[in-house]
Amino acid sequence: MSKYRKDFPCYEHYPNLAYLDSAASSQKVACVLEAMTKTYTERYANVHRGIYHLSDIATGDFEAARVTVGKYFNANPDQIIFVRGATEAINLVATSFTQEFLQEGDEVIISRMEHHANIVPWYRLCHEKKAKLVVIECDAKGVLDMDAYRNAFNPKTKMVALTHISNVLGTINPAKEMIAIAKSHQVPILIDGAQAAAHIPVDISDLDPDFYTASAHKMYGPTGVGFLYVKKEHLKGMSPYQSGGNMIASVSFDDITYLEGPMRFEAGTPHIAGSIGFARACEYMMDVGMSYIQSHEQALLMYLQEQIETVDGLEVFGQAPNKIGIVSFAMKGVHPHDIASILDEDEVAVRAGHHCAMPLVKSMNQPALTRISLGLNNNERDIDQCIKSLKKVREIFSA
Ligand code: PLP
């Protein structure tokens, strides 16, 4: 039994829910909701502009949130930009950074196992610049082909964007090695940490990427907020992404100067309460401890992998030796949408579809997959409930 399950108020409303879709978005912990309510009720005003007491408090809380997020990821808060989420962060890098230097014939490296968020912005940029998207494949187990990655570099390689953890396979990629290889070729690298941030320790100072991003809503925090870490040497030279208030030093009709640092990329009123909720989620996970989170989720993953073998006719995708609690599978003769609908009748919430990773799912010759994903809130009972329901699906479709 997860001793932290009680921290998730959703179970007060759905006591029998087996929520197995944290990879899409995690349920929220009470302290995050309390922190956000407190912001809106007791400590709210717009930030960075008011001279009065409440605005000072809100600005202090908002900037303290940046420090906490930096602490969670062991990164300098002056290099943490609050964004809407990983999707916006990657678009920001493609637009404000890579677009500035990418030329016809240049190459951008991504991998087969990317989420659409880390494919589409690069596809569009390459299309616009007549550059080439170079795709690193993974093997049948879902392990990234590191030799192919090493060999993919050439003088035309100008950018790398790779996921830390696959949202379909659960594979933990060797981020430190991937970054070191890119660095040895002097090519900037972005790591998409959307699936990593809540499940494994992420030490940005140790990894030393050029860019790193994650979304709060997959970390027991609110939707609509995430962060982009930017290496100092890039932060200064990058042009603004969006423009308006909050990001300027001075404006006249003849000349505009922009702020330096993260605020240059935070045009308009930010998600104030969201950023504070994000920081509270980081604090919560630091209190629980990443070693507990990892051992809890790994134990559940082993149990799930054992139990899923007892369901007939399943093919599991993603057998990397180093993976988080994500298990995607196909059931012979049954569409994943039917599986998910029947599971829903038994209060089991799983994701079915292409998981925003169409190139990967198609390469497995599957129209779609069903995915079970685990988090701190889960326990063995959730898995038992899911397996029982999957056996029912098998029976219905075998009849
Ligand atoms: N990258 C990965 C690996 C993801 O799993 C997701 C979301 O599922 C994203 C990026 C996009 O995150 P968001 O929708 O929060 O912007």
Short mmCIF file of C-alpha atoms and ligand atoms in Angstrom, two decimals:
data_model
loop_
_atom_site.label_atom_id
_atom_site.label_comp_id
_atom_site.label_asym_id
_atom_site.label_seq_id
_atom_site.Cartn_x
_atom_site.Cartn_y
_atom_site.Cartn_z
CA MET A 1 0.00 0.00 0.00
CA SER A 2 1.43 3.39 -0.90
CA LYS A 3 1.59 5.39 2.30
CA TYR A 4 1.26 8.50 0.16
CA ARG A 5 -2.05 7.55 -1.48
CA LYS A 6 -3.91 9.51 1.21
CA ASP A 7 -2.26 12.68 -0.10
CA PHE A 8 -4.33 12.45 -3.31
CA PRO A 9 -7.84 13.88 -2.77
CA CYS A 10 -9.17 12.26 -5.95
CA TYR A 11 -9.54 8.99 -3.99
CA GLU A 12 -11.98 10.67 -1.59
CA HIS A 13 -14.26 11.09 -4.60
CA TYR A 14 -13.37 7.84 -6.38
CA PRO A 15 -12.34 5.38 -3.67
CA ASN A 16 -12.28 2.44 -6.09
CA LEU A 17 -10.43 4.19 -8.89
CA ALA A 18 -7.34 2.48 -10.28
CA TYR A 19 -5.72 5.51 -11.87
CA LEU A 20 -3.03 4.16 -14.17
CA ASP A 21 -2.51 7.14 -16.47
CA SER A 22 0.08 9.29 -14.70
CA ALA A 23 2.19 9.43 -17.86
CA ALA A 24 -0.59 11.45 -19.50
CA SER A 25 -1.14 13.58 -16.42
CA SER A 26 -0.77 12.75 -12.76
CA GLN A 27 -3.43 13.21 -10.10
CA LYS A 28 -2.78 16.11 -7.74
CA VAL A 29 -1.61 16.11 -4.16
CA ALA A 30 -3.58 18.10 -1.58
CA CYS A 31 -0.68 20.36 -0.60
CA VAL A 32 -0.39 21.64 -4.20
CA LEU A 33 -4.08 22.51 -4.29
CA GLU A 34 -3.82 24.16 -0.86
CA ALA A 35 -0.82 26.24 -1.96
CA MET A 36 -2.69 27.43 -5.05
CA THR A 37 -5.85 28.23 -3.09
CA LYS A 38 -3.79 30.11 -0.55
CA THR A 39 -2.19 32.12 -3.33
CA TYR A 40 -5.55 33.07 -4.82
CA THR A 41 -7.23 33.79 -1.48
CA GLU A 42 -4.53 35.30 0.71
CA ARG A 43 -1.48 36.20 -1.31
CA TYR A 44 -2.68 37.21 -4.76
CA ALA A 45 -1.91 40.14 -7.03
CA ASN A 46 -0.07 40.49 -10.31
CA VAL A 47 3.68 40.10 -10.15
CA HIS A 48 6.67 42.28 -11.02
CA ARG A 49 4.64 45.48 -11.26
CA GLY A 50 2.77 46.46 -8.12
CA ILE A 51 4.23 48.69 -5.45
CA TYR A 52 1.70 47.61 -2.83
CA HIS A 53 1.96 44.92 -0.16
CA LEU A 54 0.04 42.09 -1.86
CA SER A 55 1.90 42.48 -5.11
CA ASP A 56 5.16 42.31 -3.20
CA ILE A 57 4.03 39.09 -1.51
CA ALA A 58 2.89 37.53 -4.80
CA THR A 59 6.14 38.52 -6.54
CA GLY A 60 8.15 37.06 -3.67
CA ASP A 61 6.19 33.79 -3.80
CA PHE A 62 6.49 33.58 -7.57
CA GLU A 63 10.25 34.14 -7.54
CA ALA A 64 10.62 31.74 -4.59
CA ALA A 65 8.86 29.15 -6.76
CA ARG A 66 11.57 29.56 -9.38
CA VAL A 67 14.20 28.92 -6.70
CA THR A 68 12.39 25.76 -5.52
CA VAL A 69 12.03 24.39 -9.05
CA GLY A 70 15.73 25.12 -9.57
CA LYS A 71 16.51 23.27 -6.34
CA TYR A 72 14.49 20.22 -7.37
CA PHE A 73 16.41 19.97 -10.63
CA ASN A 74 19.70 21.21 -9.15
CA ALA A 75 19.80 24.14 -11.56
CA ASN A 76 20.47 27.83 -11.12
CA PRO A 77 17.05 29.56 -10.84
CA ASP A 78 18.35 32.38 -13.03
CA GLN A 79 18.30 29.86 -15.85
CA ILE A 80 14.77 28.58 -15.20
CA ILE A 81 12.09 30.01 -17.50
CA PHE A 82 8.47 29.35 -16.56
CA VAL A 83 6.52 28.20 -19.61
CA ARG A 84 3.17 26.49 -20.25
CA GLY A 85 4.82 23.08 -20.36
CA ALA A 86 7.30 20.94 -22.26
CA THR A 87 5.54 21.62 -25.56
CA GLU A 88 5.94 25.36 -25.24
CA ALA A 89 9.54 24.97 -24.05
CA ILE A 90 10.53 22.96 -27.13
CA ASN A 91 8.77 25.42 -29.43
CA LEU A 92 10.61 28.22 -27.65
CA VAL A 93 14.00 26.61 -28.28
CA ALA A 94 13.18 25.80 -31.92
CA THR A 95 11.99 29.36 -32.53
CA SER A 96 14.23 31.57 -30.42
CA PHE A 97 17.40 29.53 -30.66
CA THR A 98 17.74 26.99 -33.49
CA GLN A 99 15.81 29.03 -36.05
CA GLU A 100 18.43 31.76 -35.74
CA PHE A 101 21.24 29.64 -37.19
CA LEU A 102 19.76 26.60 -38.95
CA GLN A 103 20.44 26.71 -42.68
CA GLU A 104 19.55 24.75 -45.78
CA GLY A 105 21.18 21.32 -45.73
CA ASP A 106 21.81 21.36 -41.96
CA GLU A 107 20.69 18.44 -39.80
CA VAL A 108 18.71 18.10 -36.58
CA ILE A 109 18.92 14.81 -34.67
CA ILE A 110 15.86 13.41 -32.93
CA SER A 111 14.84 9.80 -32.22
CA ARG A 112 12.10 7.34 -33.14
CA MET A 113 10.79 7.40 -29.58
CA GLU A 114 10.03 11.13 -29.37
CA HIS A 115 6.66 12.51 -28.32
CA HIS A 116 5.06 14.69 -31.01
CA ALA A 117 6.04 17.69 -28.87
CA ASN A 118 9.67 16.91 -29.71
CA ILE A 119 9.04 16.05 -33.36
CA VAL A 120 6.61 18.57 -34.80
CA PRO A 121 8.51 21.80 -33.91
CA TRP A 122 11.71 20.31 -35.43
CA TYR A 123 9.89 18.97 -38.48
CA ARG A 124 8.37 22.39 -39.11
CA LEU A 125 11.66 24.19 -38.63
CA CYS A 126 13.53 21.77 -40.89
CA HIS A 127 10.79 22.09 -43.50
CA GLU A 128 10.99 25.88 -43.39
CA LYS A 129 14.80 25.94 -43.59
CA LYS A 130 15.16 23.01 -46.01
CA ALA A 131 17.15 21.22 -43.34
CA LYS A 132 17.07 17.48 -42.61
CA LEU A 133 15.55 15.65 -39.67
CA VAL A 134 17.81 12.72 -38.76
CA VAL A 135 16.01 10.01 -36.79
CA ILE A 136 17.85 7.64 -34.43
CA GLU A 137 16.12 4.27 -34.24
CA CYS A 138 15.61 2.01 -31.26
CA ASP A 139 15.77 -1.78 -31.12
CA ALA A 140 12.95 -4.27 -30.55
CA LYS A 141 13.28 -3.89 -26.78
CA GLY A 142 12.94 -0.13 -27.04
CA VAL A 143 16.59 0.72 -26.39
CA LEU A 144 17.97 3.70 -28.27
CA ASP A 145 20.68 2.79 -30.81
CA MET A 146 23.59 4.67 -29.27
CA ASP A 147 26.00 3.58 -32.01
CA ALA A 148 23.69 5.06 -34.62
CA TYR A 149 23.50 8.22 -32.51
CA ARG A 150 27.30 8.46 -32.24
CA ASN A 151 27.64 7.94 -35.98
CA ALA A 152 24.91 10.40 -36.91
CA PHE A 153 27.08 13.45 -36.21
CA ASN A 154 28.73 15.23 -39.09
CA PRO A 155 29.62 18.87 -39.82
CA LYS A 156 26.02 19.54 -40.88
CA THR A 157 24.59 18.49 -37.49
CA LYS A 158 23.40 21.67 -35.78
CA MET A 159 20.95 20.57 -33.08
CA VAL A 160 19.99 17.50 -31.05
CA ALA A 161 16.63 17.03 -29.31
CA LEU A 162 16.09 13.76 -27.46
CA THR A 163 13.75 12.47 -24.84
CA HIS A 164 15.05 11.47 -21.42
CA ILE A 165 12.32 8.82 -21.02
CA SER A 166 9.94 7.47 -23.64
CA ASN A 167 6.27 8.02 -22.81
CA VAL A 168 5.34 4.80 -24.67
CA LEU A 169 8.18 2.41 -23.82
CA GLY A 170 9.25 3.77 -20.45
CA THR A 171 12.89 3.48 -21.59
CA ILE A 172 15.29 5.64 -19.58
CA ASN A 173 17.77 6.95 -22.10
CA PRO A 174 21.40 7.55 -21.06
CA ALA A 175 20.98 11.31 -20.92
CA LYS A 176 24.44 12.03 -19.55
CA GLU A 177 26.09 10.08 -22.35
CA MET A 178 23.81 11.58 -25.00
CA ILE A 179 24.71 15.06 -23.80
CA ALA A 180 28.45 14.29 -23.62
CA ILE A 181 28.41 13.01 -27.20
CA ALA A 182 26.62 16.11 -28.51
CA LYS A 183 29.01 18.28 -26.53
CA SER A 184 32.04 16.53 -28.02
CA HIS A 185 30.76 17.66 -31.44
CA GLN A 186 29.92 21.17 -30.14
CA VAL A 187 26.27 20.62 -31.03
CA PRO A 188 23.62 22.01 -28.66
CA ILE A 189 21.27 19.45 -27.15
CA LEU A 190 17.78 19.69 -25.70
CA ILE A 191 16.54 16.96 -23.36
CA ASP A 192 12.79 16.48 -23.07
CA GLY A 193 12.35 15.48 -19.44
CA ALA A 194 8.53 15.41 -19.40
CA GLN A 195 8.44 11.74 -18.38
CA ALA A 196 11.56 11.80 -16.23
CA ALA A 197 10.94 14.62 -13.77
CA ALA A 198 8.58 12.77 -11.41
CA HIS A 199 10.21 9.35 -11.57
CA ILE A 200 14.00 9.55 -11.54
CA PRO A 201 16.47 12.04 -10.06
CA VAL A 202 17.25 14.78 -12.57
CA ASP A 203 20.41 16.70 -11.76
CA ILE A 204 20.72 19.36 -14.42
CA SER A 205 24.07 20.66 -13.14
CA ASP A 206 25.49 17.18 -13.43
CA LEU A 207 23.89 16.40 -16.81
CA ASP A 208 24.86 19.81 -18.19
CA PRO A 209 22.52 19.93 -21.21
CA ASP A 210 21.99 23.10 -23.23
CA PHE A 211 18.25 22.88 -22.63
CA TYR A 212 16.06 20.75 -20.36
CA THR A 213 12.31 20.86 -19.95
CA ALA A 214 9.44 19.27 -18.00
CA SER A 215 5.75 19.93 -17.27
CA ALA A 216 4.31 20.35 -13.75
CA HIS A 217 1.13 18.40 -14.51
CA LYS A 218 3.07 15.14 -14.80
CA MET A 219 4.71 15.88 -11.43
CA TYR A 220 1.57 15.99 -9.24
CA GLY A 221 1.40 19.72 -9.96
CA PRO A 222 -0.99 21.92 -11.95
CA THR A 223 -1.59 22.06 -15.69
CA GLY A 224 -0.50 25.06 -17.73
CA VAL A 225 2.97 25.42 -16.26
CA GLY A 226 6.40 23.88 -16.72
CA PHE A 227 9.93 25.06 -17.10
CA LEU A 228 12.72 25.41 -19.59
CA TYR A 229 16.29 25.37 -18.35
CA VAL A 230 18.68 27.24 -20.62
CA LYS A 231 22.44 27.21 -20.39
CA LYS A 232 23.79 30.65 -19.46
CA GLU A 233 25.78 31.11 -22.64
CA HIS A 234 22.60 30.74 -24.74
CA LEU A 235 20.26 32.72 -22.50
CA LYS A 236 21.94 36.02 -23.30
CA GLY A 237 21.93 35.63 -27.06
CA MET A 238 18.45 34.22 -27.54
CA SER A 239 15.80 36.47 -29.02
CA PRO A 240 12.41 36.76 -27.31
CA TYR A 241 9.83 34.07 -28.04
CA GLN A 242 6.64 36.00 -27.39
CA SER A 243 6.63 39.73 -26.73
CA GLY A 244 4.62 42.24 -24.73
CA GLY A 245 4.61 43.27 -21.10
CA ASN A 246 6.81 41.77 -18.38
CA MET A 247 9.74 41.11 -20.76
CA ILE A 248 10.89 44.61 -21.67
CA ALA A 249 13.35 47.03 -20.11
CA SER A 250 12.07 50.03 -22.09
CA VAL A 251 9.66 50.70 -24.94
CA SER A 252 9.32 53.64 -27.27
CA PHE A 253 7.88 53.70 -30.78
CA ASP A 254 11.42 53.86 -32.11
CA ASP A 255 13.28 51.44 -29.92
CA ILE A 256 12.68 48.55 -27.52
CA THR A 257 15.10 46.94 -25.14
CA TYR A 258 14.40 43.59 -23.51
CA LEU A 259 15.05 42.28 -20.05
CA GLU A 260 17.86 39.82 -19.55
CA GLY A 261 17.40 36.40 -17.98
CA PRO A 262 14.28 34.24 -17.74
CA MET A 263 11.85 37.18 -17.75
CA ARG A 264 12.85 37.99 -21.31
CA PHE A 265 10.94 34.82 -22.25
CA GLU A 266 7.97 35.27 -19.91
CA ALA A 267 5.87 37.81 -21.81
CA GLY A 268 2.55 38.75 -20.22
CA THR A 269 1.10 37.75 -16.88
CA PRO A 270 2.56 34.38 -15.95
CA HIS A 271 0.72 31.44 -14.39
CA ILE A 272 1.39 32.82 -10.89
CA ALA A 273 -0.57 30.33 -8.79
CA GLY A 274 0.45 27.53 -11.15
CA SER A 275 4.14 28.24 -10.70
CA ILE A 276 3.66 28.31 -6.92
CA GLY A 277 1.74 25.01 -7.15
CA PHE A 278 4.54 23.59 -9.31
CA ALA A 279 7.09 24.54 -6.64
CA ARG A 280 4.91 22.95 -3.95
CA ALA A 281 4.80 19.73 -5.98
CA CYS A 282 8.61 19.81 -6.18
CA GLU A 283 8.81 20.33 -2.41
CA TYR A 284 6.38 17.48 -1.88
CA MET A 285 8.52 15.10 -3.94
CA MET A 286 11.69 16.26 -2.20
CA ASP A 287 9.99 15.51 1.15
CA VAL A 288 8.94 12.04 -0.02
CA GLY A 289 12.41 11.51 -1.43
CA MET A 290 13.34 10.35 -4.90
CA SER A 291 14.80 7.11 -3.57
CA TYR A 292 11.42 6.17 -2.06
CA ILE A 293 9.60 7.19 -5.26
CA GLN A 294 11.93 5.09 -7.38
CA SER A 295 11.86 2.00 -5.19
CA HIS A 296 8.07 2.16 -4.84
CA GLU A 297 7.53 2.50 -8.58
CA GLN A 298 10.13 -0.13 -9.50
CA ALA A 299 8.53 -2.65 -7.12
CA LEU A 300 5.14 -1.95 -8.69
CA LEU A 301 6.59 -2.21 -12.19
CA MET A 302 8.03 -5.65 -11.40
CA TYR A 303 4.67 -6.76 -10.01
CA LEU A 304 2.85 -5.39 -13.06
CA GLN A 305 5.27 -7.07 -15.48
CA GLU A 306 4.77 -10.38 -13.65
CA GLN A 307 1.00 -10.08 -13.55
CA ILE A 308 0.54 -8.97 -17.14
CA GLU A 309 2.16 -12.23 -18.27
CA THR A 310 -0.90 -14.02 -16.86
CA VAL A 311 -3.22 -12.38 -19.41
CA ASP A 312 -3.48 -14.38 -22.63
CA GLY A 313 -2.81 -12.89 -26.02
CA LEU A 314 -0.92 -9.76 -24.96
CA GLU A 315 2.13 -8.38 -26.65
CA VAL A 316 4.09 -5.96 -24.49
CA PHE A 317 6.22 -3.27 -26.14
CA GLY A 318 9.20 -1.77 -24.35
CA GLN A 319 11.44 -4.24 -22.52
CA ALA A 320 14.44 -2.01 -21.93
CA PRO A 321 16.44 -3.07 -18.86
CA ASN A 322 16.38 0.49 -17.58
CA LYS A 323 12.81 1.74 -17.55
CA ILE A 324 10.15 3.47 -15.45
CA GLY A 325 6.64 2.26 -14.66
CA ILE A 326 5.17 2.39 -18.13
CA VAL A 327 3.83 -0.75 -19.82
CA SER A 328 2.32 -0.50 -23.31
CA PHE A 329 0.72 -3.48 -24.98
CA ALA A 330 -1.55 -4.80 -27.71
CA MET A 331 -4.15 -7.50 -27.22
CA LYS A 332 -4.60 -9.72 -30.23
CA GLY A 333 -7.89 -9.01 -32.01
CA VAL A 334 -9.02 -6.24 -29.68
CA HIS A 335 -8.76 -2.53 -30.39
CA PRO A 336 -7.12 -0.56 -27.54
CA HIS A 337 -10.13 1.77 -27.42
CA ASP A 338 -12.36 -1.23 -26.63
CA ILE A 339 -9.91 -2.36 -23.96
CA ALA A 340 -9.84 1.08 -22.33
CA SER A 341 -13.65 1.38 -22.45
CA ILE A 342 -14.18 -1.98 -20.77
CA LEU A 343 -11.51 -1.20 -18.17
CA ASP A 344 -13.27 2.08 -17.50
CA GLU A 345 -16.43 0.14 -16.53
CA ASP A 346 -14.28 -1.45 -13.82
CA GLU A 347 -12.94 1.97 -12.73
CA VAL A 348 -9.55 1.36 -14.27
CA ALA A 349 -8.18 4.42 -16.08
CA VAL A 350 -5.57 3.65 -18.75
CA ARG A 351 -4.61 5.44 -21.93
CA ALA A 352 -5.33 4.01 -25.38
CA GLY A 353 -4.20 5.46 -28.67
CA HIS A 354 -1.02 6.54 -30.42
CA HIS A 355 0.23 8.35 -27.29
CA CYS A 356 1.35 11.34 -29.37
CA ALA A 357 4.11 9.12 -30.72
CA MET A 358 2.73 8.01 -34.08
CA PRO A 359 6.11 7.28 -35.73
CA LEU A 360 6.99 4.90 -32.89
CA VAL A 361 3.61 3.16 -32.64
CA LYS A 362 3.42 2.76 -36.44
CA SER A 363 6.91 1.22 -36.49
CA MET A 364 5.53 -1.52 -34.23
CA ASN A 365 2.85 -2.20 -36.86
CA GLN A 366 0.15 -1.24 -34.40
CA PRO A 367 -2.68 1.23 -35.04
CA ALA A 368 -2.66 2.06 -31.35
CA LEU A 369 -1.56 0.69 -27.99
CA THR A 370 -2.96 0.49 -24.48
CA ARG A 371 -0.70 2.00 -21.85
CA ILE A 372 -0.56 1.46 -18.10
CA SER A 373 1.55 4.03 -16.26
CA LEU A 374 2.43 4.13 -12.59
CA GLY A 375 3.00 6.82 -10.02
CA LEU A 376 3.47 7.43 -6.34
CA ASN A 377 -0.30 7.13 -5.78
CA ASN A 378 -0.54 3.55 -7.07
CA ASN A 379 -0.53 0.28 -5.18
CA GLU A 380 -0.73 -3.43 -5.96
CA ARG A 381 -4.51 -3.35 -5.66
CA ASP A 382 -4.66 -1.00 -8.68
CA ILE A 383 -2.67 -3.53 -10.68
CA ASP A 384 -4.83 -6.45 -9.53
CA GLN A 385 -7.96 -4.53 -10.51
CA CYS A 386 -6.48 -3.78 -13.93
CA ILE A 387 -5.32 -7.35 -14.57
CA LYS A 388 -8.72 -8.74 -13.53
CA SER A 389 -10.40 -6.38 -15.95
CA LEU A 390 -7.97 -7.24 -18.75
CA LYS A 391 -8.81 -10.93 -18.25
CA LYS A 392 -12.48 -10.01 -18.58
CA VAL A 393 -11.73 -8.25 -21.88
CA ARG A 394 -9.90 -11.36 -23.07
CA GLU A 395 -12.87 -13.52 -22.18
CA ILE A 396 -15.40 -11.25 -23.90
CA PHE A 397 -13.39 -11.20 -27.11
CA SER A 398 -12.61 -14.94 -27.04
CA ALA A 399 -16.25 -15.89 -26.66
N1 PLP B 1 7.37 14.96 -24.07
C1 PLP B 1 6.96 13.79 -23.57
C2 PLP B 1 7.92 12.65 -23.50
C3 PLP B 1 5.65 13.65 -23.12
O1 PLP B 1 5.24 12.49 -22.63
C4 PLP B 1 4.77 14.76 -23.20
C5 PLP B 1 3.37 14.64 -22.78
O2 PLP B 1 2.82 13.57 -22.75
C6 PLP B 1 5.27 15.96 -23.71
C7 PLP B 1 6.57 16.02 -24.14
C8 PLP B 1 4.41 17.17 -23.82
O3 PLP B 1 4.11 17.65 -22.56
P1 PLP B 1 3.01 18.78 -22.37
O4 PLP B 1 1.75 18.27 -23.02
O5 PLP B 1 2.89 18.91 -20.91
O6 PLP B 1 3.52 20.01 -23.02
#
